[in-house]
Short mmCIF file of C-alpha atoms and ligand atoms in Angstrom, two decimals:
data_model
loop_
_atom_site.label_atom_id
_atom_site.label_comp_id
_atom_site.label_asym_id
_atom_site.label_seq_id
_atom_site.Cartn_x
_atom_site.Cartn_y
_atom_site.Cartn_z
CA MET H 1 0.00 0.00 0.00
CA PHE H 2 2.72 2.45 1.01
CA ARG H 3 6.23 2.73 -0.47
CA LEU H 4 9.28 4.86 0.20
CA LEU H 5 9.47 8.11 -1.75
CA GLU H 6 12.96 7.43 -3.10
CA ASP H 7 13.14 3.71 -3.57
CA ASP H 8 16.48 2.73 -2.11
CA ARG H 9 15.92 -0.98 -1.64
CA GLY H 10 19.20 -1.41 -3.48
CA ARG H 11 21.21 0.29 -0.77
CA MET H 12 21.35 -2.69 1.57
CA GLU H 13 23.85 -1.14 3.95
CA SER H 14 21.17 1.28 5.22
CA THR H 15 18.57 -1.39 6.00
CA VAL H 16 17.92 -3.79 8.87
CA THR H 17 15.67 -6.80 9.18
CA ILE H 18 12.97 -6.91 11.85
CA GLU H 19 10.50 -9.70 12.52
CA ILE H 20 6.74 -9.13 12.51
CA ASP H 21 4.80 -12.14 13.78
CA GLY H 22 7.78 -14.29 12.87
CA TYR H 23 8.14 -13.02 9.29
CA PRO H 24 11.21 -11.04 8.24
CA VAL H 25 10.52 -7.47 7.17
CA ILE H 26 13.16 -5.18 5.65
CA ALA H 27 13.23 -1.76 7.25
CA ARG H 28 15.35 1.33 6.74
CA ILE H 29 17.60 2.52 9.55
CA GLY H 30 15.98 5.45 11.31
CA GLU H 31 12.37 4.61 10.45
CA THR H 32 9.78 3.36 12.91
CA VAL H 33 8.19 -0.06 13.25
CA ALA H 34 4.87 1.47 12.13
CA SER H 35 6.24 2.81 8.86
CA ALA H 36 7.87 -0.53 8.06
CA LEU H 37 4.57 -2.24 8.85
CA LEU H 38 2.61 0.07 6.55
CA ARG H 39 4.62 -1.12 3.51
CA GLU H 40 3.54 -4.70 4.24
CA GLY H 41 0.49 -6.20 2.54
CA ALA H 42 -1.13 -6.81 5.94
CA SER H 43 -0.55 -3.37 7.38
CA TRP H 44 -2.69 -3.75 10.52
CA SER H 45 -1.12 -3.56 13.96
CA ARG H 46 -3.67 -5.07 16.36
CA THR H 47 -7.26 -6.09 16.98
CA THR H 48 -9.18 -4.06 19.57
CA PRO H 49 -10.06 -5.61 22.93
CA VAL H 50 -13.57 -4.16 22.58
CA SER H 51 -14.90 -5.42 19.23
CA GLY H 52 -12.06 -7.53 17.87
CA ALA H 53 -11.85 -5.30 14.77
CA ARG H 54 -8.50 -4.70 13.11
CA ARG H 55 -6.63 -1.46 13.65
CA ALA H 56 -3.69 0.07 11.78
CA PRO H 57 -1.29 2.95 12.47
CA TYR H 58 -3.27 6.13 11.91
CA CYS H 59 -1.78 9.37 13.18
CA MET H 60 1.90 8.34 13.01
CA MET H 61 2.68 10.91 15.67
CA GLY H 62 1.97 9.13 18.93
CA VAL H 63 -1.48 10.38 19.84
CA CYS H 64 -4.08 7.86 18.58
CA PHE H 65 -2.65 4.64 20.09
CA GLU H 66 -4.02 2.61 17.16
CA CYS H 67 -0.53 1.28 16.41
CA LEU H 68 0.01 -0.56 19.73
CA MET H 69 2.18 -3.64 19.14
CA LEU H 70 4.10 -6.02 21.37
CA VAL H 71 7.77 -5.25 21.04
CA GLU H 72 10.24 -7.72 22.49
CA GLY H 73 11.60 -6.49 25.79
CA GLU H 74 9.37 -3.42 25.87
CA GLY H 75 5.80 -4.68 26.10
CA LEU H 76 2.88 -3.05 24.36
CA VAL H 77 4.13 0.18 22.80
CA ARG H 78 3.21 2.58 20.02
CA ALA H 79 4.88 1.25 16.90
CA CYS H 80 4.97 4.75 15.40
CA GLN H 81 7.22 5.88 18.25
CA THR H 82 9.50 2.84 18.18
CA PRO H 83 12.59 2.99 15.94
CA VAL H 84 13.61 -0.23 14.20
CA ARG H 85 16.82 -2.05 15.03
CA ASP H 86 18.26 -5.17 13.49
CA GLY H 87 16.60 -8.38 14.69
CA LEU H 88 13.81 -6.60 16.60
CA LYS H 89 10.90 -8.97 17.22
CA VAL H 90 7.43 -7.43 16.99
CA GLU H 91 4.03 -9.05 17.32
CA ARG H 92 0.55 -7.85 16.44
CA GLN H 93 -1.53 -7.44 19.58
CA MET H 94 -4.62 -9.61 19.36
CA GLY H 95 -7.40 -8.38 21.68
CA PRO H 96 -6.61 -7.65 25.31
CA ARG H 97 -3.08 -8.16 26.46
CA LYS H 98 -2.34 -11.12 28.71
CA VAL H 99 -0.84 -10.40 32.09
CA GLY H 100 0.72 -13.04 34.27
CA PRO H 101 3.84 -14.95 35.18
CA SER H 102 4.32 -16.42 31.70
CA CYS H 103 4.28 -13.08 29.87
CA MET A 1 -45.30 23.42 42.24
CA PHE A 2 -43.26 20.25 42.74
CA ASP A 3 -43.73 17.78 45.59
CA CYS A 4 -39.97 17.72 45.90
CA VAL A 5 -36.94 19.29 44.24
CA VAL A 6 -33.55 17.59 44.52
CA ILE A 7 -30.61 19.95 44.04
CA GLY A 8 -27.62 18.13 42.55
CA GLY A 9 -27.48 15.32 40.00
CA GLY A 10 -24.39 13.51 41.24
CA VAL A 11 -24.63 9.94 42.42
CA VAL A 12 -26.21 11.06 45.71
CA GLY A 13 -28.86 13.39 44.27
CA SER A 14 -29.66 10.99 41.43
CA ALA A 15 -30.15 8.04 43.81
CA ILE A 16 -32.42 10.02 46.12
CA ALA A 17 -34.41 11.49 43.22
CA TYR A 18 -34.78 8.04 41.66
CA GLY A 19 -36.15 6.69 44.94
CA LEU A 20 -38.44 9.66 45.54
CA ALA A 21 -40.04 9.26 42.11
CA SER A 22 -41.76 6.07 43.22
CA HIS A 23 -43.29 7.75 46.30
CA LEU A 24 -44.17 11.26 45.13
CA ASP A 25 -46.08 12.53 42.10
CA SER A 26 -43.83 15.31 40.92
CA VAL A 27 -40.09 15.30 41.53
CA LEU A 28 -37.63 17.66 39.87
CA MET A 29 -33.87 17.19 39.88
CA ILE A 30 -31.77 20.25 39.09
CA ASP A 31 -28.18 19.60 38.14
CA GLY A 32 -25.54 22.29 37.79
CA ARG A 33 -23.40 23.21 34.85
CA ASP A 34 -20.73 20.90 33.48
CA SER A 35 -18.07 23.10 35.04
CA GLU A 36 -19.41 22.34 38.54
CA PRO A 37 -17.18 19.96 40.55
CA ARG A 38 -18.46 16.39 40.30
CA ALA A 39 -17.04 13.71 42.58
CA ALA A 40 -19.52 11.25 41.08
CA GLN A 41 -17.58 11.33 37.82
CA ALA A 42 -14.10 10.84 39.32
CA ASN A 43 -14.56 7.98 41.72
CA PHE A 44 -13.21 4.46 41.98
CA GLY A 45 -16.42 2.44 41.81
CA LEU A 46 -16.18 0.31 44.93
CA VAL A 47 -19.27 -0.96 46.71
CA TRP A 48 -17.43 -1.28 49.97
CA TYR A 49 -18.19 -2.07 53.58
CA GLN A 50 -15.13 -3.73 55.10
CA SER A 51 -13.40 -0.61 56.37
CA LYS A 52 -16.42 1.50 57.28
CA GLY A 53 -17.60 2.55 60.72
CA VAL A 54 -14.68 1.91 63.07
CA GLY A 55 -15.84 3.64 66.27
CA MET A 56 -19.27 4.34 64.75
CA PRO A 57 -21.46 1.22 64.77
CA ALA A 58 -24.34 3.09 63.13
CA TYR A 59 -22.22 3.74 60.03
CA GLN A 60 -20.96 0.16 60.02
CA ARG A 61 -24.57 -1.09 60.02
CA LEU A 62 -25.59 1.42 57.36
CA SER A 63 -22.75 0.38 55.04
CA ARG A 64 -23.57 -3.27 55.58
CA LEU A 65 -27.24 -2.67 54.84
CA ALA A 66 -26.24 -0.82 51.67
CA VAL A 67 -23.91 -3.54 50.32
CA GLU A 68 -26.52 -6.19 51.07
CA GLU A 69 -29.20 -4.18 49.28
CA TRP A 70 -26.85 -3.64 46.34
CA ARG A 71 -27.41 -7.14 44.99
CA SER A 72 -31.11 -6.67 44.31
CA PHE A 73 -30.68 -2.94 43.71
CA SER A 74 -28.31 -3.50 40.79
CA GLU A 75 -30.87 -5.73 39.09
CA GLU A 76 -33.64 -3.24 39.76
CA ILE A 77 -31.74 -0.26 38.41
CA GLU A 78 -30.57 -2.09 35.29
CA GLU A 79 -34.17 -2.87 34.53
CA THR A 80 -35.70 0.51 35.36
CA GLY A 81 -32.80 2.50 33.94
CA GLY A 82 -32.25 0.17 30.99
CA ILE A 83 -28.45 0.41 31.22
CA PRO A 84 -26.07 -2.38 32.29
CA ILE A 85 -24.01 -1.08 35.21
CA GLU A 86 -21.33 -3.80 35.41
CA PHE A 87 -21.93 -4.58 39.08
CA ALA A 88 -20.16 -7.59 40.55
CA GLY A 89 -20.18 -8.58 44.20
CA PRO A 90 -17.72 -11.48 44.50
CA GLY A 91 -16.26 -10.13 47.75
CA GLY A 92 -13.36 -7.74 48.10
CA LEU A 93 -9.89 -7.52 49.57
CA THR A 94 -7.55 -5.20 51.36
CA PHE A 95 -3.96 -6.26 50.73
CA CYS A 96 -1.37 -5.88 53.48
CA LEU A 97 2.28 -5.24 52.66
CA GLY A 98 4.66 -6.09 55.51
CA ASP A 99 3.88 -7.02 59.09
CA GLN A 100 2.88 -3.56 60.24
CA GLU A 101 0.05 -3.27 57.75
CA LEU A 102 -1.08 -6.77 58.65
CA GLU A 103 -1.26 -5.92 62.34
CA ALA A 104 -3.02 -2.62 61.67
CA ARG A 105 -5.63 -4.40 59.54
CA GLN A 106 -6.14 -7.05 62.22
CA THR A 107 -6.77 -4.30 64.76
CA ILE A 108 -9.38 -2.68 62.52
CA LEU A 109 -11.12 -6.00 62.00
CA SER A 110 -11.26 -6.81 65.70
CA ARG A 111 -12.63 -3.35 66.47
CA LEU A 112 -15.31 -3.86 63.82
CA ALA A 113 -16.04 -7.34 65.18
CA GLY A 114 -16.52 -5.81 68.63
CA GLN A 115 -19.30 -3.61 67.22
CA MET A 116 -21.25 -6.22 65.25
CA GLU A 117 -22.03 -9.86 65.81
CA ARG A 118 -21.09 -11.36 62.46
CA THR A 119 -19.14 -8.97 60.30
CA GLU A 120 -18.47 -11.47 57.47
CA ILE A 121 -14.96 -9.99 57.27
CA GLY A 122 -11.89 -12.12 57.99
CA MET A 123 -8.13 -12.16 57.59
CA LEU A 124 -6.61 -14.33 54.86
CA SER A 125 -3.07 -15.66 54.80
CA ARG A 126 -0.78 -15.06 51.88
CA HIS A 127 -1.33 -18.66 50.83
CA GLU A 128 -5.11 -18.21 50.81
CA LEU A 129 -4.72 -15.04 48.75
CA GLU A 130 -2.65 -16.91 46.19
CA ARG A 131 -5.51 -19.33 45.73
CA LEU A 132 -7.92 -16.47 45.05
CA TYR A 133 -5.67 -15.10 42.28
CA PRO A 134 -4.52 -18.10 40.26
CA GLY A 135 -3.66 -16.06 37.16
CA ILE A 136 -1.19 -13.59 38.62
CA ARG A 137 1.71 -13.61 41.07
CA LEU A 138 1.65 -11.84 44.44
CA GLY A 139 4.59 -9.67 45.38
CA LYS A 140 6.99 -10.91 48.05
CA ASP A 141 5.91 -8.18 50.49
CA VAL A 142 2.26 -9.32 50.55
CA THR A 143 1.78 -10.71 54.05
CA GLY A 144 -1.97 -11.30 53.93
CA GLY A 145 -5.19 -9.39 53.60
CA ALA A 146 -8.72 -8.78 54.78
CA PHE A 147 -11.59 -10.32 52.83
CA SER A 148 -15.21 -9.27 53.00
CA ALA A 149 -17.68 -11.56 51.26
CA LEU A 150 -20.15 -8.70 50.84
CA ASP A 151 -18.02 -6.22 48.92
CA GLY A 152 -17.95 -5.57 45.20
CA HIS A 153 -17.63 -2.97 42.47
CA VAL A 154 -19.59 -1.23 39.74
CA ASN A 155 -19.03 1.09 36.79
CA PRO A 156 -19.79 4.42 38.51
CA LEU A 157 -20.53 6.33 35.30
CA ARG A 158 -23.00 3.73 34.14
CA LEU A 159 -24.57 3.73 37.59
CA LEU A 160 -25.07 7.48 37.34
CA MET A 161 -26.64 7.18 33.88
CA ALA A 162 -28.92 4.35 34.98
CA LEU A 163 -30.13 6.26 38.06
CA GLN A 164 -30.91 9.35 36.01
CA GLN A 165 -32.62 7.36 33.27
CA GLY A 166 -34.55 5.33 35.86
CA PHE A 167 -35.67 8.58 37.46
CA VAL A 168 -36.95 9.96 34.15
CA ASN A 169 -38.64 6.64 33.30
CA ALA A 170 -40.44 6.78 36.65
CA GLY A 171 -41.88 10.18 35.74
CA GLY A 172 -39.21 12.45 37.19
CA THR A 173 -38.12 15.71 35.56
CA VAL A 174 -34.49 16.75 35.11
CA HIS A 175 -33.20 20.25 34.51
CA ARG A 176 -29.56 20.06 33.42
CA GLY A 177 -27.02 22.83 33.20
CA ARG A 178 -28.91 24.99 35.71
CA ARG A 179 -27.72 26.24 39.01
CA VAL A 180 -29.73 26.98 42.13
CA ASP A 181 -28.44 30.29 43.48
CA GLY A 182 -30.43 30.35 46.68
CA ILE A 183 -33.47 29.01 48.52
CA GLU A 184 -36.14 31.12 50.20
CA VAL A 185 -38.91 29.92 52.46
CA CYS A 186 -42.31 31.54 52.28
CA GLY A 187 -45.56 30.25 53.69
CA GLY A 188 -44.10 26.82 54.37
CA GLN A 189 -43.01 26.45 50.76
CA PHE A 190 -39.60 26.65 49.19
CA ARG A 191 -38.73 29.08 46.43
CA LEU A 192 -35.63 28.11 44.53
CA HIS A 193 -33.91 30.90 42.67
CA LEU A 194 -32.31 30.00 39.37
CA LYS A 195 -30.70 32.39 36.93
CA ARG A 196 -33.85 33.46 35.13
CA SER A 197 -36.59 31.59 36.92
CA VAL A 198 -38.04 30.53 40.25
CA VAL A 199 -39.14 26.99 41.12
CA HIS A 200 -41.62 26.22 43.90
CA ALA A 201 -41.48 23.07 45.99
CA ALA A 202 -43.11 21.51 49.04
CA ARG A 203 -39.87 19.72 49.89
CA VAL A 204 -36.28 20.33 48.97
CA VAL A 205 -33.30 17.96 49.17
CA ILE A 206 -29.85 19.52 48.97
CA ALA A 207 -27.45 16.95 47.49
CA ALA A 208 -25.02 19.23 45.70
CA GLY A 209 -21.81 17.64 46.98
CA GLU A 210 -19.29 20.22 48.10
CA ALA A 211 -21.62 23.05 47.02
CA SER A 212 -24.25 21.92 49.57
CA ARG A 213 -23.00 23.96 52.51
CA VAL A 214 -23.91 27.40 51.19
CA LEU A 215 -27.35 26.22 50.11
CA ALA A 216 -28.11 24.50 53.42
CA GLU A 217 -26.88 27.21 55.82
CA PRO A 218 -29.83 29.63 55.34
CA LEU A 219 -32.21 26.73 55.99
CA GLY A 220 -30.68 26.18 59.43
CA MET A 221 -28.58 23.17 58.46
CA THR A 222 -24.83 23.16 59.13
CA LEU A 223 -22.67 20.79 57.11
CA PRO A 224 -19.09 20.51 58.37
CA PHE A 225 -16.64 18.91 55.94
CA THR A 226 -13.24 19.32 54.35
CA LEU A 227 -12.07 18.45 50.85
CA GLN A 228 -9.60 15.70 50.07
CA ARG A 229 -8.09 15.10 46.66
CA GLY A 230 -7.90 11.58 45.30
CA GLN A 231 -5.89 10.66 42.21
CA ILE A 232 -6.52 7.55 40.17
CA LEU A 233 -4.35 5.81 37.59
CA VAL A 234 -5.83 3.62 34.84
CA THR A 235 -4.02 1.06 32.69
CA GLU A 236 -4.57 -0.23 29.19
CA ARG A 237 -7.10 -3.04 28.75
CA VAL A 238 -5.75 -6.46 29.61
CA GLY A 239 -7.27 -9.95 29.74
CA PRO A 240 -9.13 -10.84 32.97
CA VAL A 241 -6.59 -11.40 35.78
CA LEU A 242 -8.15 -9.88 38.91
CA PRO A 243 -11.29 -11.82 39.91
CA TYR A 244 -11.79 -9.70 43.05
CA PRO A 245 -11.72 -5.96 43.56
CA SER A 246 -9.42 -4.65 46.26
CA ASP A 247 -9.42 -1.33 48.06
CA ARG A 248 -6.74 0.08 45.76
CA ILE A 249 -6.64 -2.10 42.65
CA ARG A 250 -9.56 -3.37 40.62
CA GLN A 251 -10.07 -4.59 37.09
CA THR A 252 -13.08 -3.16 35.30
CA ALA A 253 -15.46 -5.16 33.12
CA GLY A 254 -13.78 -3.54 30.11
CA GLY A 255 -10.37 -4.90 31.14
CA THR A 256 -8.62 -1.75 32.35
CA ILE A 257 -7.03 -1.86 35.78
CA MET A 258 -7.85 1.06 38.09
CA ILE A 259 -5.27 1.98 40.69
CA GLY A 260 -6.33 4.38 43.41
CA GLY A 261 -6.43 6.56 45.35
CA THR A 262 -4.28 9.15 46.97
CA LYS A 263 -5.55 11.12 49.98
CA GLU A 264 -4.27 14.67 49.75
CA ASN A 265 -5.22 17.85 51.51
CA VAL A 266 -4.69 20.39 48.76
CA GLY A 267 -7.91 22.39 48.91
CA ARG A 268 -9.71 22.86 45.63
CA ASP A 269 -6.80 21.82 43.37
CA THR A 270 -7.89 19.01 41.01
CA GLY A 271 -4.61 18.63 39.18
CA THR A 272 -2.69 15.39 38.79
CA THR A 273 0.92 14.89 39.77
CA ALA A 274 3.78 12.68 38.58
CA ASN A 275 4.56 11.87 42.22
CA ALA A 276 1.11 10.40 42.74
CA ALA A 277 1.33 8.38 39.53
CA ALA A 278 4.69 6.98 40.63
CA SER A 279 3.57 6.05 44.14
CA LEU A 280 0.27 4.53 42.99
CA ALA A 281 2.07 2.44 40.38
CA ALA A 282 4.81 1.43 42.83
CA ARG A 283 2.33 0.09 45.36
CA ALA A 284 0.33 -1.76 42.70
CA ILE A 285 3.52 -3.45 41.51
CA ARG A 286 4.44 -4.43 45.06
CA VAL A 287 1.10 -6.25 45.26
CA PHE A 288 1.10 -7.66 41.69
CA PRO A 289 4.63 -7.55 40.18
CA ASP A 290 3.29 -8.64 36.78
CA LEU A 291 1.59 -5.24 36.45
CA ALA A 292 5.03 -3.71 35.87
CA ARG A 293 4.66 -4.62 32.19
CA VAL A 294 1.26 -2.98 31.80
CA SER A 295 1.06 0.62 30.56
CA ALA A 296 -0.85 3.31 32.39
CA VAL A 297 -2.99 5.29 29.95
CA ARG A 298 -4.96 7.77 32.05
CA GLN A 299 -4.76 9.65 35.33
CA TRP A 300 -7.31 11.92 36.93
CA SER A 301 -8.31 13.35 40.26
CA GLY A 302 -11.47 14.23 42.14
CA ARG A 303 -12.36 15.80 45.47
CA ARG A 304 -13.85 13.81 48.29
CA VAL A 305 -16.20 15.43 50.76
CA ILE A 306 -14.86 14.35 54.15
CA THR A 307 -16.97 14.93 57.26
CA PRO A 308 -15.24 14.99 60.68
CA ASP A 309 -15.97 11.26 61.22
CA ILE A 310 -16.09 10.29 57.50
CA ALA A 311 -19.69 9.06 57.88
CA PRO A 312 -22.46 10.72 55.87
CA ILE A 313 -24.47 13.66 57.07
CA TYR A 314 -28.23 13.33 56.63
CA GLU A 315 -29.88 16.48 57.89
CA ARG A 316 -33.54 17.38 58.32
CA SER A 317 -34.16 21.02 59.10
CA SER A 318 -36.07 21.49 62.32
CA ARG A 319 -36.66 25.17 61.58
CA PHE A 320 -38.01 24.58 58.08
CA PRO A 321 -39.84 21.25 57.85
CA GLY A 322 -39.47 19.75 54.38
CA ALA A 323 -35.83 20.77 53.92
CA TYR A 324 -33.20 18.03 53.80
CA ALA A 325 -29.48 17.85 53.06
CA CYS A 326 -27.29 14.87 52.29
CA ILE A 327 -23.52 14.81 51.82
CA CYS A 328 -21.24 11.81 52.01
CA HIS A 329 -17.98 10.33 50.90
CA SER A 330 -19.08 6.84 49.79
CA GLY A 331 -21.93 7.83 47.52
CA VAL A 332 -21.59 4.79 45.27
CA THR A 333 -21.69 2.28 48.12
CA LEU A 334 -24.59 4.08 49.79
CA ALA A 335 -26.60 4.51 46.56
CA ALA A 336 -28.76 1.48 47.34
CA TYR A 337 -29.70 2.96 50.71
CA HIS A 338 -30.22 6.46 49.34
CA ALA A 339 -32.60 5.18 46.66
CA ARG A 340 -34.53 2.98 49.04
CA GLY A 341 -34.47 3.62 52.80
CA LEU A 342 -33.51 7.27 52.74
CA ALA A 343 -35.77 8.34 49.86
CA LYS A 344 -38.72 6.59 51.49
CA ARG A 345 -38.19 8.50 54.73
CA ILE A 346 -37.76 11.83 52.98
CA ALA A 347 -41.06 11.10 51.21
CA GLY A 348 -42.61 10.78 54.66
CA TYR A 349 -42.84 7.01 55.13
CA GLY A 350 -41.11 5.18 57.97
CA SER A 351 -39.37 6.57 61.01
CA TRP A 352 -36.57 9.12 60.88
CA ASP A 353 -35.05 7.82 64.16
CA ASP A 354 -32.27 5.77 62.54
CA VAL A 355 -31.44 8.57 60.14
CA GLN A 356 -31.26 11.07 63.02
CA LYS A 357 -27.98 9.45 64.14
CA PHE A 358 -26.40 10.90 61.00
CA SER A 359 -27.39 14.48 61.77
CA ALA A 360 -24.47 16.91 62.01
CA ARG A 361 -25.57 17.47 65.59
CA ARG A 362 -23.48 14.42 66.52
CA PHE A 363 -20.44 16.65 66.22
CA ASP A 364 -21.82 19.16 68.76
CA VAL A 365 -22.27 16.35 71.28
CA GLN A 366 -18.67 15.24 70.85
CA ALA A 367 -17.44 18.78 71.33
CA ALA A 368 -19.39 19.18 74.58
C1 LIG S 1 -10.99 9.75 43.84
C2 LIG S 1 -12.30 9.35 44.44
C3 LIG S 1 -12.60 7.99 44.61
C4 LIG S 1 -13.81 7.60 45.15
N1 LIG S 1 -14.08 6.27 45.26
C5 LIG S 1 -15.28 5.86 45.75
C6 LIG S 1 -15.61 4.48 45.79
O1 LIG S 1 -14.83 3.63 45.37
N2 LIG S 1 -16.81 4.11 46.31
C7 LIG S 1 -17.69 5.04 46.78
O2 LIG S 1 -18.76 4.65 47.25
N3 LIG S 1 -17.41 6.35 46.73
C8 LIG S 1 -16.23 6.79 46.22
N4 LIG S 1 -15.95 8.13 46.15
C9 LIG S 1 -16.91 9.09 46.68
C10 LIG S 1 -18.04 9.37 45.74
O3 LIG S 1 -17.55 9.70 44.47
C11 LIG S 1 -18.85 10.52 46.33
O4 LIG S 1 -19.38 10.12 47.55
C12 LIG S 1 -19.99 10.89 45.47
O5 LIG S 1 -19.59 11.17 44.18
C13 LIG S 1 -20.66 12.11 46.02
O6 LIG S 1 -21.73 12.38 45.17
P1 LIG S 1 -22.53 13.70 45.27
O7 LIG S 1 -23.70 13.49 44.39
O8 LIG S 1 -22.77 14.05 46.69
O9 LIG S 1 -21.57 14.85 44.74
P2 LIG S 1 -21.07 15.23 43.29
O10 LIG S 1 -20.77 14.05 42.49
O11 LIG S 1 -19.99 16.23 43.51
O12 LIG S 1 -22.30 15.91 42.61
C14 LIG S 1 -22.80 17.14 43.01
C15 LIG S 1 -23.67 17.64 41.89
O13 LIG S 1 -24.34 18.81 42.32
C16 LIG S 1 -24.37 19.74 41.27
N5 LIG S 1 -24.45 21.08 41.85
C17 LIG S 1 -23.54 21.70 42.62
N6 LIG S 1 -23.99 22.93 42.98
C18 LIG S 1 -25.21 23.06 42.43
C19 LIG S 1 -26.20 24.10 42.46
N7 LIG S 1 -26.00 25.22 43.14
N8 LIG S 1 -27.36 23.92 41.78
C20 LIG S 1 -27.57 22.74 41.09
N9 LIG S 1 -26.68 21.73 41.06
C21 LIG S 1 -25.52 21.88 41.72
C22 LIG S 1 -23.08 19.50 40.52
O14 LIG S 1 -23.23 19.92 39.19
C23 LIG S 1 -22.89 18.01 40.65
O15 LIG S 1 -23.42 17.30 39.54
C24 LIG S 1 -14.75 8.58 45.59
C25 LIG S 1 -14.45 9.92 45.43
C26 LIG S 1 -13.25 10.32 44.85
C27 LIG S 1 -12.97 11.77 44.68
S1 LIG S 2 -0.21 5.76 14.80
FE1 LIG S 2 -1.22 7.04 16.21
S2 LIG S 2 -0.11 6.66 18.02
FE2 LIG S 2 0.94 5.51 16.58
#
């Protein structure tokens, strides 16, 4: 759906690979998890705990909280405020978050 | 002319008005502007009896009566108001951190037990607490807790909506966004002055929260109280992990976890502070360490109306029969009583003797 303005997929030295739900996703150094997600075919970030409907990054500036995703080591955070780094593992948040010893 | 006018549409005024509508033909509730302070929209939502009435058996009995009535009251109000209020009464806990808190809680419980035959409140060991919360770990400092089988919680905003809708469905009239500036008595009737109009009533109930004092004074009713700020922290929605509400941490039906409440003497300030957020979160994490991974998403504060003994004041003017005033801290808990027992007595049925114990005159006696 979305693509970078200047397509620099060729310049591999400026990209990293993150993992979204176990799948590798190429991202550019300095961008956020949300912007990498938006270039994916399935660009949604979570399902809401209220209705189960899908949600995707919306404001891209940290105010709408639609982009909440589970980021390894950080918990449920706004993907639009989270810079990518190589090997970062991200999961879509399905419904309410689980709390407990195993999480 | 109205049979009765209730001033204030918070949880106290709404409950009384709702109850009055089934006894009297014409009841009007006047609620102030949105900018008026509203404790009913800031509170924690506990229906709570286990800590009430130490040193005041009448308040202990009243709170117990209220929580017992709550079970049938919640069904009644959902039906008459047509709004689910998310009430649950599985029992409730007070967690103790460290030995000092445990001893202090034990002392409170034995004082309460000395005032009432079967309080239905008991101490639980840490091990027993662990069995009540199978889905989440308890912090290492949790030494035990008090459990009351009668306590519970409710969505306070839905309660308020249901009471007001139930009142209207029972034939009551609501005037919103209007302020009563003063009350005059002439010929045994009350004349309520609003900005551009006057309302006449045979009875008047002042239930305007912290604004009640100035309205009640000219009618010969003195309402002593101070204000106390309470801040509350709310987390994101998470899957169900807390099957029981506790005095400072409860999970709502929607999944958010509410963490409350500070007790601060800061006058009329309703700001929120980073210090309060930090200390509320720190205590919650000491009780349930797994909450450290959950994000807080909202924080707000409200003002409690605190009488000298924390119990409610129910006043009936002796100089001007037909004038009543009601202020209290635990307006959610007491809603069942306000809608039933109290409203009935204000309408003129049943004896006022029990209610008389909650007159502000009890403070004069103590001073003498
Ligand atoms: C942080 C916090 C947590 C709490 N937690 C709990 C809890 O867990 N359980 C519990 O039982 N209680 C709790 N409480 C207490 C409870 O919220 C109050 O007891 C209750 O809200 C008081 O209701 P009220 O109707 O008297 O006052 P308010 O809610 O303040 O309502 C007063 C109303 O009167 C109106 N008004 C004022 N002046 C005028 C006027 N001149 N003319 C017309 N209308 C006027 C206002 O507009 C307002 O709507 C809590 C309170 C706070 C602050
Ligand atoms: S997209 Fe709105 S907060 Fe991230």
